[in-house]
Every structure is written in structure tokens, then in C-alpha cells.
Amino acid sequence: MFLADLHCHSFFSDGTDSPFALLEIAHQNGLGALSITDHDTVDAYSDELFLKAKELGIELLTGVEISSELDGQSVHILGYGFDVKDEKLLSFLKKIKERRAVRNRAILDKLKEYGMPIEEEELQELTQNKTAGRPHIASLMIQRGYVESMQEAFDKYLKEGASCYVFGIRQHPKEVIELLHKSSAKAVLAHPHFFRKKGFLRRLLSLGFDGIECYYGKLEKVFEAPILEIAKRHNLLITGGSDYHGSIKPHLFLGCSWTPEESFLKLKGRNNP
Ligand code: AMP
Ligand code: FE
Ligand code: FE
Ligand code: ZN
């Protein structure tokens, strides 16, 4: 069977593996295709990586997971099949990076107020060349002994609505979808089962997505089924992926969820022959 895992992270965002290691693991796990969808960066993709994929017989589809916000709720949008040198996309991602830096600083200020100081330099040192975000801040909080686990850091301080959460990666989902379309990419709504409010998902789906991530990580069938229904009703491409992050989320493995071949073929843009 042709397995395409179209959602995973390398150490260019908050994963622990290199892009090359991801290809190796994909090969070991018998995957036919892979997309590395780092948060707000396409730095994982290089000519050497495409060569390596070819050697291993894996189809590498360009991908990215872009952060957006609607009504103060964070919405992740997967983009597939763009040219990694696309200027519009690259300048958009640069803008997000700058907003992230401002937001991370604001989170660190709040943590200081709560008696958990972390210097900006420490975060920079940890996240050189990476998309820096809350998971990195959480790991510094663990290092300092402020919390015992990633989950505790999020639950008590960093999750949406918690005391040290800061909004700030502000682009509207519509803006992200339009940008992706201008870059000849497909836009897919990531992990829609996160949204508990019914009307919210309906609003999102009116914005022009091409697909929706129905198979996700180790999501149980009861949560999967309603999303599949919605995909069919709205005539959206059905995609899937593991959201593998390496050793920081050890319960997920590359290929634990995948995209049907039919959708994969439709997602491949002209830049992915
Ligand atoms: P950021 O891009 O800085 O907003 O961080 C988003 C990332 O934090 C997500 O991709 C997840 O990996 C992680 N994350 C978000 N919410 C939680 C949560 N409640 N528990 C654990 N990890 C989370
Ligand atoms: Fe992540
Ligand atoms: Fe996500
Ligand atoms: Zn992800």
C-alpha cells in the first residue's frame, strides 16, 4: 500500500530529527511519500534532501504548517506543493518570524512577572535557525525546574487562555490561504478535531481550503468519523499525517497516519513532478 505521511516536524521547528533522518525513518517505516511540515519555515528543503529522497525512492512533497489566528483561536494551515524558492511565500514566512520574536519576548516578560525568569539569549541559543515558539520556551522552563513536563508548562502557563499566553501570530487564515494559492500551493486545514465549537469549523471551511486533515496522529475513530463526513460534504481533499516530532512526542511514529494516494496525487503541484 502507498503510504504518504504529510505532516511531521524536523529540528528546523520543534521536532528533534534532521530532515535527512526523517527520510531515513520514512524509508524504514515503508512510506512511499513524505512531507516535512515545519512551523512557519521551509528551511528543511534543500537540493541535497530531494536527491536523498530520490535515492531512497520516497516522493518528497514540499510542505509547511503556517500559524494563523481567528477570534483569538490559533489555526494551523498546511500548505503543499509550492516552489521552495517562491519569493511571496518566503517573504511572508519572514514576516511571521519577526512577529514570533516579538511574541516570544512578551511570553518571557510574563514568565518573569510570575517569578520564572528566562533570558531571551537563552531562547535564542536554543533555537538558532529554528522557528522558535512555545515548545522551546517550555523546554527551558523544564530545564530551570519551573515545571516538570511539557504538559505542565502548557496547562499551567502557556496554553491559550493561560496566564502567560500571548497572542501575536496574527495573520487571518484567509490571508494564509490566499498566499498559498498565489504560490501555486494547496491549503489544508490541520487537525480540525481541535476545534470544539461547531460554528467555528463551519466558518473556517467557508474560507477556501482545498483539503482537511482527517487522519491525524493516533486520533481515535470516533473523532475521525465526523471530520471525514465534513470532508465529503464540502468536497475537500482528505489528508493525513502523523504530526511526528521525534523524541519529544514519543507516542507518535512516522507513518502512524497517512494520506490516501488519490489525495496525494491531487496535492502534488507542478513543482513536484
Ligand atoms: P506556537 O507556535 O509557539 O504557538 O506553539 C505551538 C506548538 O505548541 C504546537 O505546534 C504544539 O506542538 C505545541 N502545543 C500547543 N498547545 C499545546 C498544549 N496544550 N500542550 C502541549 N503542546 C502544545
Ligand atoms: Fe509542533
Ligand atoms: Fe499543528
Ligand atoms: Zn504539526
mmCIF file of C-alpha atoms in Angstrom, residues 38-42 63-68 77-97 99 171-188 207-210 270-271:
data_model
loop_
_atom_site.group_PDB
_atom_site.id
_atom_site.type_symbol
_atom_site.label_atom_id
_atom_site.label_comp_id
_atom_site.label_asym_id
_atom_site.label_seq_id
_atom_site.Cartn_x
_atom_site.Cartn_y
_atom_site.Cartn_z
ATOM 1 C CA ASP A 38 7.740 22.628 9.863
ATOM 2 C CA HIS A 39 6.033 25.526 11.607
ATOM 3 C CA ASP A 40 6.398 28.688 9.535
ATOM 4 C CA THR A 41 9.617 27.661 7.773
ATOM 5 C CA VAL A 42 10.687 25.742 4.673
ATOM 6 C CA GLY A 63 5.120 21.350 2.832
ATOM 7 C CA VAL A 64 4.797 23.876 5.648
ATOM 8 C CA GLU A 65 2.476 24.391 8.646
ATOM 9 C CA ILE A 66 1.579 28.060 8.880
ATOM 10 C CA SER A 67 0.194 29.644 12.057
ATOM 11 C CA SER A 68 -2.847 31.876 11.879
ATOM 12 C CA ILE A 77 -2.788 25.643 7.960
ATOM 13 C CA LEU A 78 -0.802 23.080 5.986
ATOM 14 C CA GLY A 79 0.494 24.210 2.593
ATOM 15 C CA TYR A 80 1.660 21.689 -0.013
ATOM 16 C CA GLY A 81 3.292 21.641 -3.411
ATOM 17 C CA PHE A 82 5.000 25.053 -3.624
ATOM 18 C CA ASP A 83 8.387 26.002 -5.002
ATOM 19 C CA VAL A 84 10.732 26.380 -2.003
ATOM 20 C CA LYS A 85 12.250 29.460 -3.632
ATOM 21 C CA ASP A 86 8.898 31.202 -4.098
ATOM 22 C CA GLU A 87 9.534 34.856 -3.144
ATOM 23 C CA LYS A 88 5.995 35.620 -1.959
ATOM 24 C CA LEU A 89 5.991 32.646 0.361
ATOM 25 C CA LEU A 90 9.486 33.329 1.691
ATOM 26 C CA SER A 91 8.777 36.970 2.480
ATOM 27 C CA PHE A 92 5.519 36.007 4.203
ATOM 28 C CA LEU A 93 7.382 33.469 6.362
ATOM 29 C CA LYS A 94 9.998 36.111 7.201
ATOM 30 C CA LYS A 95 7.261 38.443 8.439
ATOM 31 C CA ILE A 96 5.879 35.686 10.668
ATOM 32 C CA LYS A 97 9.349 35.056 12.068
ATOM 33 C CA ARG A 99 6.196 38.586 14.774
ATOM 34 C CA GLN A 171 -2.497 36.719 10.261
ATOM 35 C CA HIS A 172 -6.051 35.759 9.359
ATOM 36 C CA PRO A 173 -6.499 32.232 7.944
ATOM 37 C CA LYS A 174 -7.926 33.755 4.763
ATOM 38 C CA GLU A 175 -4.679 35.656 4.226
ATOM 39 C CA VAL A 176 -2.674 32.434 4.574
ATOM 40 C CA ILE A 177 -4.918 30.512 2.162
ATOM 41 C CA GLU A 178 -4.668 33.280 -0.444
ATOM 42 C CA LEU A 179 -0.903 33.439 -0.082
ATOM 43 C CA LEU A 180 -0.631 29.671 -0.582
ATOM 44 C CA HIS A 181 -2.855 29.799 -3.650
ATOM 45 C CA LYS A 182 -0.765 32.630 -5.131
ATOM 46 C CA SER A 183 2.270 30.391 -4.598
ATOM 47 C CA SER A 184 0.527 27.568 -6.520
ATOM 48 C CA ALA A 185 0.178 25.556 -3.314
ATOM 49 C CA LYS A 186 -2.770 23.717 -1.794
ATOM 50 C CA ALA A 187 -4.167 24.792 1.586
ATOM 51 C CA VAL A 188 -5.263 22.129 4.063
ATOM 52 C CA LEU A 207 -12.582 30.441 3.643
ATOM 53 C CA GLY A 208 -11.490 28.386 0.646
ATOM 54 C CA PHE A 209 -9.479 25.403 1.868
ATOM 55 C CA ASP A 210 -8.604 22.685 -0.662
ATOM 56 C CA ARG A 270 3.558 21.448 -10.751
ATOM 57 C CA ASN A 271 6.724 21.996 -8.720
#
